[in-house]
Each structure stands twice: as structure tokens, then as C-alpha cells.
């Protein structure tokens, strides 16, 4: 049995699991560190994690860094941080200086070499000395044509080196000619497999190229390494995007070449952007970090992306991570593409914000408050007042701008409200009375201000709305605010409230 990593042999338990994959559900998330963690990546990780956790199984993290030319600095760190912040914890892996780390394919090259040699020995692979570069031969991950269909050979290699005699191969090796190792695919017949979501899929072998398994630099291709690793790690359920359907027949042939059983394949439907095309950065933010930076809660993001392709079978939309573990079922993943809707995500984010303890909501909001509010407003009180109104914390600066600076150019016409039967004349009278009343309050707090305004409305025989409307306009210069008029007065303080009431009265004295 080959080693599981560069510095730790396979355990007996894992070897036994390879003989009977039904003993334990084992899933994996295998990102390539070639960019940011996007919504599609995260959904794959979430579904794999939920399936493992829901069945008491194991969730494995594997860094697939075989495409060294496309590695992006800090991508691995972003992967770790993204899984940590969303709570998608992984199980087992090689010892990394006293702590368990993920499997990293660049540390396992000797394993892939060993398994490539087995295929060479069995005639299921061959050395290719052609000068065509791997970059031309192997497209970046995720760019295969979806749907399991191809128009002719995938990449067009003609297989000439598969026809070299053993003496010709040895002669080339004696000359020190560089080579890649290719999978030998019999072009007769077809290869079929059953996908959990898309059902029975069959591809004619003549459409399958003799793909590269090992590159000239000794690194395996993604297509080879993921098959070997999934087997050695005892993965029972392989979840990935449906763009990999077209590559799966080649994976199936590799499993057969080794005499291995295939794991369950679960190809997830596309996530589409607003334009109806596959979600991409060209259509706006798709990186997890972008959403977190704008104040989206990790649990809200998980809640929303869980619904992008999976249906719980009920009307329930709000899920905690624990709810998802209990409810998630791969049998309810559909084929139809899901459309990413940030309006729906924002609504769910608002629901999760409402559920936060007040101190946690304030901690979230605090980094979005304008600097001008600090020192002049009780921000903890402000957070308590707006917690039920905020969907996107990044909107807080705009929502609260009127507290730090009143736009004094607002129109006096805002005071006119048919529902509350307010006119410039009765608003002027009410604000004059309120200005004097509030100035004499012994305490400036919500209860005292509210009692005074309520008492005034009762004394004058007015509906409360007829008093609150002009008060809100005077204090904010807006018809819609994230808090009520009393909360605004409390937050502004006695002096600023008095000043704004005076400004409103000056506006109302001028005929419209």
C-alpha cells in the first residue's frame, strides 16, 4: 500500500475502508489554489461537509496544487481561512509539525509516480516523447465542456507514441528525451457511468483523448492525481461541478485500469449569474471574502448557497448550520441550474443578523459606522435600534449619515403627509410646542422623550402619527429612516435635536 502523504504511511484502517467504502461516508473538498474562494467552490465544500457530518462520516481537505504555473500567492491561506470562518472543519491528514494539516498533492509526487509506473507496467499507459507542451494539451481545471459530450477528440492528440515499439521507447530513454506519461485509451466501444444527479451517461471512447497523467516536471495532472488520491483516501462520494461530467469517463477508465471500484459521483448543477450565464467575477462579487467584507455573516452565506441547487422539500428558507446538518439530503439536489440572487442573500443575511445577540450585532456593525459618529452618538444604542433593519452592514454608512450631518437643503414639502393629515401650518405649530416641551425635560432618554411626545399628542387630541411625522422629518430631513423619531432624538442628543427642530421651523415659516 502506498503512503497517504509525503511523510505518513496509509493506516490499516484506511486500507480496510478501501475494500468496503460503504462502512463510512468519506467526502472531500479538493480546491486548486489558483485564485480566490468563490461561491461555487464554497457550495461544493458545504455539500460535501454536510453529507459527511449528516452521516457521521469524515470530511477531507486536499490541496490540489499540481498546476504549479497557475498557483496564486496566498490562495492556500485563503482556503484555510474561508473554511475556518464558515465552520467547515475537516478531519485527518498528515502531521504538520504537531497539528493535523490537509493533504497537499505537491508533497505526494512519489505516490503518483508509483501508480503511473503500475499503469506503464500493465500497458494501460505509455510514455509520450512528443514536443507539444502540457499547457497546450491540458486546459485549466474547470474548462471542460459540460454535459458529457464532445465534438470529436477532446484535445486532438493522435496517439502516435502509443505505437512506439519497446526498442524505440528504450532508445528515446537512452537519449534522455523528456516525456510525459499518457493514459492508453482503447478507442473501440464506449465508457458508461451513473451519476447520482444526472443519471446514466455514456461516451464513445473515440471521443476521449489519451490524457496526460504525469507531466515532464514529474507533477501529476489534476485528472490523474484526484483519482489516485480519492482511492487512497477512501473517498466514497465525489462531489464536484457538472463541468467535470465530460472528464469523468476518463476517470472511470483509470479506476478500471487499476481494478478499483468507482466512488459515487455527484455532479452539482451550475450556478448562474443575473445574465443567465455561469456565475463569474465579470458579473459582480462572487468571492467569499467580498461578501464577508461587506458584512455578510458566514452562516447566512452558507444558508443561501445551500439552497442553490438543493431543495429541503419544505417552505423553510432560514437554516442555521446545525439545521442544515440535520436536514441536508443529496437526494434533493436537482439538475436545473441555480441563479444567484444577491437580493435573496441580503434578506437571509438580515434574518441571521436579527437572530444575533445584541452585543454580536454591535460588534458586526461597529466597523461600518462613520468615524464622525464616534464620540457624539451612543453606537451601542444605535446598533440595538437598527439590528432588525439591517440586511447589508455595508449600507450602514448611508443609512446613518443623517445622524452625523443633516442635509439642511431638504424640502419643506416633506412635512406634507395625507395619511397623517399633516400640513406646513399644523407641523409648524406642533414642532414649536415640541421644541419647548423637549427642551425642558429633566432627563434625555427614550422613555422620557416618548412619554413627553405621547402626552402632547393626547393633550392636543392628535393621532400619534400626526406628531411623529413632523418630528421625524425635522430631525432627519428624510421620510424613511432606519429608526423611529424618538430613537433619533435620543441618539442626536438634546442640543442637536433642538437645533434641528429650530431649522425645521424656519423652513415651515417660508410659504411653499
Short mmCIF file of C-alpha atoms in Angstrom, two decimals:
data_model
loop_
_atom_site.label_atom_id
_atom_site.label_comp_id
_atom_site.label_asym_id
_atom_site.label_seq_id
_atom_site.Cartn_x
_atom_site.Cartn_y
_atom_site.Cartn_z
CA UNK A 1 0.00 0.00 0.00
CA UNK A 2 1.36 3.40 -0.95
CA UNK A 3 1.83 6.22 1.54
CA UNK A 4 -1.09 8.57 2.19
CA UNK A 5 1.14 11.61 2.24
CA UNK A 6 4.73 12.56 1.85
CA UNK A 7 5.54 11.79 5.47
CA UNK A 8 2.99 9.32 6.81
CA UNK A 9 2.05 5.83 5.61
CA UNK A 10 -1.51 4.73 4.99
CA UNK A 11 -3.17 3.42 8.12
CA UNK A 12 -4.51 -0.10 8.32
CA UNK A 13 -7.96 1.34 8.98
CA UNK A 14 -7.95 3.37 5.79
CA UNK A 15 -6.71 0.41 3.76
CA UNK A 16 -9.59 -1.64 5.11
CA UNK A 17 -12.04 1.10 4.17
CA UNK A 18 -10.80 0.91 0.60
CA UNK A 19 -12.08 -2.64 0.45
CA UNK A 20 -15.54 -1.63 1.68
CA UNK A 21 -16.36 2.01 1.09
CA UNK A 22 -19.86 1.57 2.50
CA UNK A 23 -18.51 1.31 6.03
CA UNK A 24 -18.07 5.05 6.40
CA UNK A 25 -19.12 8.07 4.37
CA UNK A 26 -15.98 9.93 3.33
CA UNK A 27 -16.13 13.11 1.27
CA UNK A 28 -13.51 15.61 0.25
CA UNK A 29 -13.04 19.21 -0.76
CA UNK A 30 -10.15 19.46 -3.21
CA UNK A 31 -9.61 23.08 -4.26
CA UNK A 32 -6.86 24.26 -6.56
CA UNK A 33 -5.01 27.30 -5.09
CA UNK A 34 -5.21 29.26 -8.31
CA UNK A 35 -7.45 32.10 -7.13
CA UNK A 36 -9.95 33.27 -4.55
CA UNK A 37 -12.57 31.12 -2.80
CA UNK A 38 -15.71 31.73 -4.83
CA UNK A 39 -19.33 30.82 -4.26
CA UNK A 40 -19.14 27.72 -6.45
CA UNK A 41 -16.12 26.39 -4.50
CA UNK A 42 -17.84 27.04 -1.22
CA UNK A 43 -21.05 25.28 -2.25
CA UNK A 44 -19.07 22.17 -3.20
CA UNK A 45 -17.28 22.25 0.15
CA UNK A 46 -20.55 22.80 2.01
CA UNK A 47 -22.42 19.94 0.34
CA UNK A 48 -19.50 17.55 0.90
CA UNK A 49 -19.20 18.66 4.54
CA UNK A 50 -22.94 18.36 5.17
CA UNK A 51 -23.12 14.89 3.65
CA UNK A 52 -20.22 13.69 5.79
CA UNK A 53 -21.43 15.33 9.01
CA UNK A 54 -25.02 14.17 8.44
CA UNK A 55 -23.85 10.55 8.22
CA UNK A 56 -21.24 10.64 10.96
CA UNK A 57 -18.50 10.37 8.36
CA UNK A 58 -15.28 12.17 7.51
CA UNK A 59 -14.65 15.34 5.51
CA UNK A 60 -11.18 15.57 3.96
CA UNK A 61 -9.36 18.69 2.77
CA UNK A 62 -6.91 18.19 -0.08
CA UNK A 63 -4.97 20.99 -1.75
CA UNK A 64 -4.62 20.16 -5.45
CA UNK A 65 -1.60 22.27 -6.34
CA UNK A 66 -0.29 20.22 -9.26
CA UNK A 67 -0.70 23.10 -11.73
CA UNK A 68 2.34 24.98 -10.45
CA UNK A 69 2.28 27.55 -13.25
CA UNK A 70 -1.12 28.85 -12.15
CA UNK A 71 -0.62 29.00 -8.39
CA UNK A 72 -1.68 32.29 -6.83
CA UNK A 73 0.16 33.58 -3.79
CA UNK A 74 -1.84 33.36 -0.57
CA UNK A 75 -4.54 31.19 -2.17
CA UNK A 76 -3.87 28.33 0.23
CA UNK A 77 -4.17 30.70 3.20
CA UNK A 78 -7.48 31.97 1.80
CA UNK A 79 -8.75 28.38 1.55
CA UNK A 80 -7.87 27.67 5.20
CA UNK A 81 -9.36 30.94 6.42
CA UNK A 82 -12.54 30.51 4.37
CA UNK A 83 -13.21 27.05 5.78
CA UNK A 84 -12.39 28.24 9.30
CA UNK A 85 -14.66 31.30 9.20
CA UNK A 86 -17.58 29.26 7.82
CA UNK A 87 -17.06 26.45 10.33
CA UNK A 88 -16.46 23.76 7.71
CA UNK A 89 -13.90 21.82 9.73
CA UNK A 90 -12.00 18.96 8.13
CA UNK A 91 -10.86 15.62 9.50
CA UNK A 92 -7.49 13.86 9.50
CA UNK A 93 -4.50 14.49 7.26
CA UNK A 94 -0.72 14.37 7.62
CA UNK A 95 1.01 15.66 10.74
CA UNK A 96 2.23 19.21 10.10
CA UNK A 97 4.57 19.83 12.98
CA UNK A 98 2.25 18.71 15.74
CA UNK A 99 -1.06 19.68 14.14
CA UNK A 100 -3.18 17.98 11.51
CA UNK A 101 -3.00 19.68 8.16
CA UNK A 102 -4.66 19.00 4.84
CA UNK A 103 -3.26 16.68 2.22
CA UNK A 104 -1.17 18.59 -0.32
CA UNK A 105 -0.62 16.97 -3.69
CA UNK A 106 2.77 18.57 -4.34
CA UNK A 107 4.02 16.65 -1.28
CA UNK A 108 2.78 13.35 -2.70
CA UNK A 109 4.54 13.21 -6.08
CA UNK A 110 6.31 9.95 -5.30
CA UNK A 111 2.90 8.31 -4.83
CA UNK A 112 1.67 9.37 -8.26
CA UNK A 113 4.95 8.23 -9.79
CA UNK A 114 4.43 4.81 -8.23
CA UNK A 115 0.91 4.47 -9.62
CA UNK A 116 1.93 5.77 -13.05
CA UNK A 117 4.63 3.10 -13.11
CA UNK A 118 1.96 0.49 -12.38
CA UNK A 119 -0.03 1.62 -15.39
CA UNK A 120 3.08 1.62 -17.57
CA UNK A 121 3.88 -1.92 -16.46
CA UNK A 122 0.36 -3.11 -17.24
CA UNK A 123 0.28 -1.39 -20.63
CA UNK A 124 -2.53 0.94 -19.54
CA UNK A 125 -0.26 3.95 -20.00
CA UNK A 126 2.67 4.86 -22.23
CA UNK A 127 5.49 7.35 -22.46
CA UNK A 128 4.94 10.19 -24.91
CA UNK A 129 8.02 11.98 -26.26
CA UNK A 130 6.15 14.47 -28.46
CA UNK A 131 7.24 18.06 -28.10
CA UNK A 132 3.75 19.50 -27.66
CA UNK A 133 3.62 21.24 -24.29
CA UNK A 134 1.38 20.25 -21.42
CA UNK A 135 -0.11 23.75 -21.43
CA UNK A 136 -1.42 23.15 -24.93
CA UNK A 137 -2.57 19.65 -24.12
CA UNK A 138 -4.29 20.16 -20.78
CA UNK A 139 -6.73 23.06 -20.31
CA UNK A 140 -7.03 24.75 -16.90
CA UNK A 141 -9.25 22.95 -14.45
CA UNK A 142 -12.95 23.57 -14.86
CA UNK A 143 -12.82 24.47 -18.54
CA UNK A 144 -14.00 21.13 -19.91
CA UNK A 145 -17.15 21.22 -21.97
CA UNK A 146 -20.06 20.27 -19.66
CA UNK A 147 -22.71 17.69 -20.34
CA UNK A 148 -20.61 14.62 -21.05
CA UNK A 149 -20.47 15.30 -24.79
CA UNK A 150 -17.59 16.28 -27.02
CA UNK A 151 -17.33 17.10 -30.70
CA UNK A 152 -14.61 14.65 -31.69
CA UNK A 153 -11.43 14.08 -29.64
CA UNK A 154 -11.26 16.37 -26.65
CA UNK A 155 -7.82 17.78 -27.36
CA UNK A 156 -6.84 16.02 -30.55
CA UNK A 157 -3.66 14.12 -29.65
CA UNK A 158 -3.22 11.44 -32.33
CA UNK A 159 -1.67 8.80 -30.08
CA UNK A 160 1.46 8.37 -32.19
CA UNK A 161 3.69 7.50 -29.21
CA UNK A 162 1.31 4.74 -28.18
CA UNK A 163 2.51 2.88 -31.28
CA UNK A 164 6.22 3.05 -30.46
CA UNK A 165 7.93 -0.31 -30.06
CA UNK A 166 9.69 -1.16 -26.82
CA UNK A 167 13.06 -0.76 -28.54
CA UNK A 168 12.09 2.71 -29.77
CA UNK A 169 11.00 3.68 -26.25
CA UNK A 170 14.28 2.47 -24.79
CA UNK A 171 16.24 4.30 -27.46
CA UNK A 172 14.48 7.55 -26.60
CA UNK A 173 15.10 6.99 -22.90
CA UNK A 174 18.79 6.33 -23.59
CA UNK A 175 18.96 9.70 -25.37
CA UNK A 176 17.50 11.36 -22.30
CA UNK A 177 14.48 12.64 -24.20
CA UNK A 178 11.86 14.18 -21.89
CA UNK A 179 8.46 12.55 -21.83
CA UNK A 180 5.03 12.65 -20.31
CA UNK A 181 3.02 9.61 -19.27
CA UNK A 182 -0.28 9.26 -21.08
CA UNK A 183 -3.31 7.12 -20.37
CA UNK A 184 -3.82 4.49 -23.05
CA UNK A 185 -7.48 4.50 -24.05
CA UNK A 186 -8.89 1.82 -26.32
CA UNK A 187 -10.88 3.81 -28.87
CA UNK A 188 -13.32 0.95 -29.51
CA UNK A 189 -16.59 0.83 -27.62
CA UNK A 190 -17.82 3.30 -25.04
CA UNK A 191 -17.46 4.12 -21.36
CA UNK A 192 -20.52 4.49 -19.15
CA UNK A 193 -21.08 5.57 -15.61
CA UNK A 194 -24.03 6.54 -13.43
CA UNK A 195 -24.04 9.97 -11.89
CA UNK A 196 -26.18 10.44 -8.78
CA UNK A 197 -27.75 13.62 -10.18
CA UNK A 198 -27.62 13.25 -13.96
CA UNK A 199 -28.19 9.50 -14.20
CA UNK A 200 -26.68 7.19 -16.83
CA UNK A 201 -24.05 8.80 -19.07
CA UNK A 202 -22.16 7.09 -21.86
CA UNK A 203 -19.38 8.45 -24.07
CA UNK A 204 -17.81 6.79 -27.09
CA UNK A 205 -14.17 6.08 -26.40
CA UNK A 206 -13.10 7.54 -29.74
CA UNK A 207 -14.07 10.93 -28.30
CA UNK A 208 -11.63 10.52 -25.41
CA UNK A 209 -8.08 11.75 -25.76
CA UNK A 210 -5.13 9.84 -24.32
CA UNK A 211 -4.84 12.30 -21.46
CA UNK A 212 -1.57 13.13 -19.74
CA UNK A 213 -1.12 11.55 -16.31
CA UNK A 214 2.38 12.72 -15.42
CA UNK A 215 3.95 15.86 -16.85
CA UNK A 216 7.59 16.31 -17.79
CA UNK A 217 8.34 18.01 -14.47
CA UNK A 218 7.12 14.94 -12.57
CA UNK A 219 3.92 16.60 -11.40
CA UNK A 220 0.71 14.71 -11.99
CA UNK A 221 -2.18 16.26 -13.86
CA UNK A 222 -5.33 17.03 -11.93
CA UNK A 223 -7.15 14.24 -13.76
CA UNK A 224 -4.69 11.60 -12.56
CA UNK A 225 -3.90 12.79 -9.04
CA UNK A 226 -7.53 13.16 -7.99
CA UNK A 227 -8.32 9.57 -8.98
CA UNK A 228 -5.33 8.16 -7.11
CA UNK A 229 -5.98 10.30 -4.04
CA UNK A 230 -9.70 9.61 -3.93
CA UNK A 231 -8.87 5.91 -3.88
CA UNK A 232 -6.10 6.08 -1.30
CA UNK A 233 -8.18 8.33 0.97
CA UNK A 234 -11.18 6.03 0.73
CA UNK A 235 -13.48 8.72 -0.67
CA UNK A 236 -16.98 7.31 -1.05
CA UNK A 237 -18.75 10.33 -2.56
CA UNK A 238 -17.08 12.65 -5.06
CA UNK A 239 -18.87 16.00 -5.35
CA UNK A 240 -17.82 18.48 -7.99
CA UNK A 241 -19.30 20.85 -10.56
CA UNK A 242 -21.15 19.46 -13.57
CA UNK A 243 -18.44 20.93 -15.85
CA UNK A 244 -16.43 17.82 -14.91
CA UNK A 245 -19.01 15.42 -16.33
CA UNK A 246 -17.10 15.31 -19.61
CA UNK A 247 -13.88 14.23 -17.85
CA UNK A 248 -15.48 11.54 -15.71
CA UNK A 249 -15.32 8.76 -18.37
CA UNK A 250 -11.52 9.13 -18.34
CA UNK A 251 -11.56 8.85 -14.54
CA UNK A 252 -13.74 5.75 -14.79
CA UNK A 253 -11.25 4.17 -17.20
CA UNK A 254 -8.44 4.91 -14.74
CA UNK A 255 -10.36 3.19 -11.95
CA UNK A 256 -10.86 0.20 -14.22
CA UNK A 257 -7.20 0.19 -15.24
CA UNK A 258 -6.24 -0.18 -11.57
CA UNK A 259 -9.03 -2.67 -10.88
CA UNK A 260 -10.69 -0.30 -8.40
CA UNK A 261 -14.36 0.33 -7.71
CA UNK A 262 -15.57 3.82 -8.55
CA UNK A 263 -16.87 6.10 -5.80
CA UNK A 264 -20.33 7.65 -6.07
CA UNK A 265 -20.21 10.59 -8.46
CA UNK A 266 -22.37 13.61 -7.65
CA UNK A 267 -22.02 16.39 -10.20
CA UNK A 268 -23.57 19.62 -8.96
CA UNK A 269 -25.62 21.93 -11.21
CA UNK A 270 -24.23 25.24 -12.44
CA UNK A 271 -24.74 28.45 -10.51
CA UNK A 272 -25.81 31.16 -12.93
CA UNK A 273 -25.40 34.90 -12.67
CA UNK A 274 -28.11 37.51 -13.30
CA UNK A 275 -27.44 37.36 -17.06
CA UNK A 276 -28.22 33.65 -17.17
CA UNK A 277 -24.60 32.72 -17.82
CA UNK A 278 -22.39 30.77 -15.43
CA UNK A 279 -21.61 32.89 -12.38
CA UNK A 280 -18.30 34.69 -12.74
CA UNK A 281 -16.47 37.68 -11.38
CA UNK A 282 -17.40 39.62 -14.52
CA UNK A 283 -20.95 39.89 -13.19
CA UNK A 284 -20.05 41.19 -9.74
CA UNK A 285 -18.79 39.82 -6.47
CA UNK A 286 -18.53 36.05 -6.32
CA UNK A 287 -15.63 35.75 -3.86
CA UNK A 288 -16.49 34.79 -0.29
CA UNK A 289 -14.12 37.47 1.02
CA UNK A 290 -16.05 40.18 -0.84
CA UNK A 291 -19.28 39.21 0.88
CA UNK A 292 -17.66 38.96 4.30
CA UNK A 293 -16.03 42.37 3.86
CA UNK A 294 -19.48 43.84 3.24
CA UNK A 295 -20.81 42.41 6.46
CA UNK A 296 -22.49 39.25 5.26
CA UNK A 297 -22.44 36.67 8.02
CA UNK A 298 -20.71 33.36 7.18
CA UNK A 299 -23.75 31.43 8.40
CA UNK A 300 -26.04 33.48 6.14
CA UNK A 301 -23.82 32.83 3.13
CA UNK A 302 -23.84 29.09 3.90
CA UNK A 303 -27.62 29.19 4.37
CA UNK A 304 -28.09 30.83 0.98
CA UNK A 305 -25.68 28.75 -1.08
CA UNK A 306 -27.13 25.56 0.41
CA UNK A 307 -30.33 26.50 -1.43
CA UNK A 308 -28.52 26.94 -4.76
CA UNK A 309 -29.30 23.51 -6.17
CA UNK A 310 -30.73 21.81 -3.08
CA UNK A 311 -34.38 21.89 -2.05
CA UNK A 312 -35.31 20.97 1.55
CA UNK A 313 -38.77 19.88 0.41
CA UNK A 314 -40.50 22.43 2.65
CA UNK A 315 -41.12 26.19 2.65
CA UNK A 316 -38.31 26.70 5.17
CA UNK A 317 -35.59 29.07 3.97
CA UNK A 318 -33.82 30.09 7.17
CA UNK A 319 -31.32 27.46 8.30
CA UNK A 320 -28.55 27.50 10.83
CA UNK A 321 -25.52 25.35 10.09
CA UNK A 322 -26.83 22.82 12.61
CA UNK A 323 -30.22 22.80 10.88
CA UNK A 324 -28.54 22.05 7.57
CA UNK A 325 -26.64 19.09 9.02
CA UNK A 326 -29.93 17.59 10.19
CA UNK A 327 -31.88 18.38 7.01
CA UNK A 328 -29.48 18.11 4.08
CA UNK A 329 -30.03 15.15 1.75
CA UNK A 330 -28.17 14.68 -1.52
CA UNK A 331 -31.31 13.08 -2.96
CA UNK A 332 -32.84 16.57 -3.05
CA UNK A 333 -30.11 18.11 -5.22
CA UNK A 334 -31.60 18.95 -8.61
CA UNK A 335 -30.28 19.08 -12.16
CA UNK A 336 -31.51 22.56 -13.01
CA UNK A 337 -29.01 25.42 -12.78
CA UNK A 338 -29.49 27.74 -9.81
CA UNK A 339 -29.49 31.51 -10.20
CA UNK A 340 -27.52 33.57 -7.74
CA UNK A 341 -29.71 36.36 -6.35
CA UNK A 342 -27.99 38.79 -4.02
CA UNK A 343 -31.33 40.31 -3.02
CA UNK A 344 -32.33 36.94 -1.56
CA UNK A 345 -28.93 36.56 0.07
CA UNK A 346 -29.28 40.00 1.66
CA UNK A 347 -32.71 39.12 3.01
CA UNK A 348 -31.37 35.93 4.58
CA UNK A 349 -28.44 37.89 5.98
CA UNK A 350 -30.92 40.24 7.65
CA UNK A 351 -32.69 37.26 9.21
CA UNK A 352 -29.43 35.95 10.63
CA UNK A 353 -28.49 39.41 11.90
CA UNK A 354 -31.82 39.63 13.74
CA UNK A 355 -31.01 36.35 15.47
CA UNK A 356 -27.66 37.60 16.80
CA UNK A 357 -27.22 38.54 20.46
CA UNK A 358 -27.21 42.38 20.64
CA UNK A 359 -23.53 42.54 21.54
CA UNK A 360 -22.62 40.43 18.48
CA UNK A 361 -24.72 42.65 16.21
CA UNK A 362 -22.95 45.73 17.58
CA UNK A 363 -19.58 44.08 17.04
CA UNK A 364 -20.56 43.45 13.42
CA UNK A 365 -21.92 46.97 12.84
CA UNK A 366 -19.14 48.86 14.61
CA UNK A 367 -16.64 48.65 11.76
CA UNK A 368 -19.14 50.20 9.36
CA UNK A 369 -20.09 53.29 11.38
CA UNK A 370 -18.76 56.60 10.00
CA UNK A 371 -15.92 57.99 12.06
CA UNK A 372 -17.91 61.21 12.64
CA UNK A 373 -20.44 59.32 14.76
CA UNK A 374 -17.86 58.15 17.27
CA UNK A 375 -17.92 60.29 20.39
CA UNK A 376 -21.19 62.04 19.59
CA UNK A 377 -23.59 59.07 19.43
CA UNK A 378 -24.12 56.03 21.63
CA UNK A 379 -23.23 53.46 18.97
CA UNK A 380 -24.34 50.51 21.09
CA UNK A 381 -27.81 52.06 21.34
CA UNK A 382 -27.79 52.76 17.62
CA UNK A 383 -26.92 49.12 16.93
CA UNK A 384 -29.80 47.96 19.11
CA UNK A 385 -32.20 50.27 17.26
CA UNK A 386 -31.20 49.20 13.75
CA UNK A 387 -30.46 45.49 14.29
CA UNK A 388 -33.84 44.47 12.92
CA UNK A 389 -33.50 46.73 9.87
CA UNK A 390 -30.03 45.92 8.52
CA UNK A 391 -29.58 43.40 5.74
CA UNK A 392 -26.20 44.53 4.44
CA UNK A 393 -23.96 46.19 7.05
CA UNK A 394 -22.07 47.85 4.21
CA UNK A 395 -25.20 50.02 3.82
CA UNK A 396 -24.83 51.37 7.37
CA UNK A 397 -22.77 54.47 6.44
CA UNK A 398 -25.51 55.60 4.07
CA UNK A 399 -28.30 54.56 6.47
CA UNK A 400 -26.85 56.55 9.35
CA UNK A 401 -25.32 59.51 7.51
CA UNK A 402 -28.16 61.83 8.66
CA UNK A 403 -27.12 61.31 12.28
CA UNK A 404 -23.65 62.75 11.74
CA UNK A 405 -24.68 65.50 9.35
CA UNK A 406 -28.13 66.76 8.42
CA UNK A 407 -28.68 67.62 4.80
CA UNK A 408 -30.13 71.03 5.55
CA UNK A 409 -31.30 71.50 1.98
CA UNK A 410 -34.26 69.15 2.36
CA UNK A 411 -37.61 70.47 1.15
CA UNK A 412 -40.35 71.66 3.47
CA UNK A 413 -42.75 69.73 1.25
CA UNK A 414 -41.65 66.56 3.06
CA UNK A 415 -43.79 67.62 6.02
CA UNK A 416 -46.96 67.24 3.98
CA UNK A 417 -48.44 63.77 4.53
CA UNK A 418 -52.02 62.88 3.53
CA UNK A 419 -52.19 59.78 5.70
CA UNK A 420 -51.24 61.67 8.84
CA UNK A 421 -53.11 64.81 7.70
CA UNK A 422 -50.08 66.98 8.24
CA UNK A 423 -49.73 70.42 6.63
CA UNK A 424 -46.99 73.08 6.88
CA UNK A 425 -49.22 75.03 9.27
CA UNK A 426 -50.05 72.27 11.76
CA UNK A 427 -46.46 70.90 11.57
CA UNK A 428 -45.10 74.33 12.47
CA UNK A 429 -47.39 74.56 15.46
CA UNK A 430 -46.57 71.03 16.63
CA UNK A 431 -42.80 71.49 16.26
CA UNK A 432 -42.93 74.76 18.19
CA UNK A 433 -44.72 73.08 21.07
CA UNK A 434 -42.40 70.03 20.98
CA UNK A 435 -39.26 72.17 20.90
CA UNK A 436 -40.27 73.93 24.09
CA UNK A 437 -41.51 70.73 25.72
CA UNK A 438 -38.39 68.68 24.99
CA UNK A 439 -36.02 71.46 25.98
CA UNK A 440 -37.45 71.30 29.49
CA UNK A 441 -37.13 67.56 30.02
CA UNK A 442 -35.10 66.73 33.15
CA UNK A 443 -33.69 63.55 31.51
CA UNK A 444 -32.83 62.86 27.88
CA UNK A 445 -33.58 59.21 27.21
CA UNK A 446 -36.00 57.19 25.12
CA UNK A 447 -38.59 56.71 27.86
CA UNK A 448 -38.67 60.40 28.83
CA UNK A 449 -38.84 61.65 25.22
CA UNK A 450 -41.52 59.14 24.27
CA UNK A 451 -43.66 59.95 27.32
CA UNK A 452 -43.47 63.66 26.55
CA UNK A 453 -44.44 63.23 22.87
CA UNK A 454 -47.21 60.76 23.68
CA UNK A 455 -48.59 63.09 26.36
CA UNK A 456 -48.52 66.02 23.97
CA UNK A 457 -50.44 64.08 21.30
CA UNK A 458 -53.08 63.08 23.87
CA UNK A 459 -53.41 66.60 25.22
CA UNK A 460 -53.97 68.03 21.74
CA UNK A 461 -56.25 65.22 20.65
CA UNK A 462 -53.91 64.22 17.84
CA UNK A 463 -53.07 60.80 16.49
CA UNK A 464 -49.51 59.85 17.34
CA UNK A 465 -48.55 59.69 13.65
CA UNK A 466 -49.50 63.33 13.18
CA UNK A 467 -46.86 64.24 15.75
CA UNK A 468 -44.21 61.65 14.92
CA UNK A 469 -44.19 62.52 11.19
CA UNK A 470 -43.08 66.17 11.51
CA UNK A 471 -40.69 65.19 14.31
CA UNK A 472 -39.01 62.56 12.10
CA UNK A 473 -38.69 64.97 9.15
CA UNK A 474 -37.28 67.73 11.34
CA UNK A 475 -34.68 65.51 12.99
CA UNK A 476 -33.55 63.61 9.88
CA UNK A 477 -34.57 65.52 6.76
CA UNK A 478 -35.82 62.15 5.45
CA UNK A 479 -39.15 60.41 5.04
CA UNK A 480 -37.64 56.95 5.63
CA UNK A 481 -35.15 56.26 8.41
CA UNK A 482 -33.81 53.06 9.98
CA UNK A 483 -35.13 54.16 13.39
CA UNK A 484 -38.17 55.98 14.68
CA UNK A 485 -38.32 59.68 15.58
CA UNK A 486 -37.89 59.08 19.32
CA UNK A 487 -34.79 56.94 18.77
CA UNK A 488 -33.34 59.62 16.50
CA UNK A 489 -33.87 62.31 19.14
CA UNK A 490 -32.22 60.16 21.80
CA UNK A 491 -29.22 59.43 19.54
CA UNK A 492 -28.78 63.06 18.43
CA UNK A 493 -28.86 64.40 21.98
CA UNK A 494 -30.70 67.36 23.40
CA UNK A 495 -28.63 70.13 21.81
CA UNK A 496 -28.58 68.82 18.23
CA UNK A 497 -32.25 67.86 18.39
CA UNK A 498 -33.16 71.37 19.50
CA UNK A 499 -31.06 72.86 16.69
CA UNK A 500 -32.72 70.72 14.03
CA UNK A 501 -36.20 71.50 15.32
CA UNK A 502 -35.39 75.19 15.05
CA UNK A 503 -34.14 74.77 11.47
CA UNK A 504 -37.35 72.93 10.52
CA UNK A 505 -39.48 75.71 11.94
CA UNK A 506 -37.60 78.28 9.86
CA UNK A 507 -38.32 76.23 6.74
CA UNK A 508 -42.01 75.98 7.57
CA UNK A 509 -42.36 79.72 8.13
CA UNK A 510 -41.50 80.25 4.46
CA UNK A 511 -44.61 79.68 2.27
CA UNK A 512 -44.31 76.67 -0.02
#
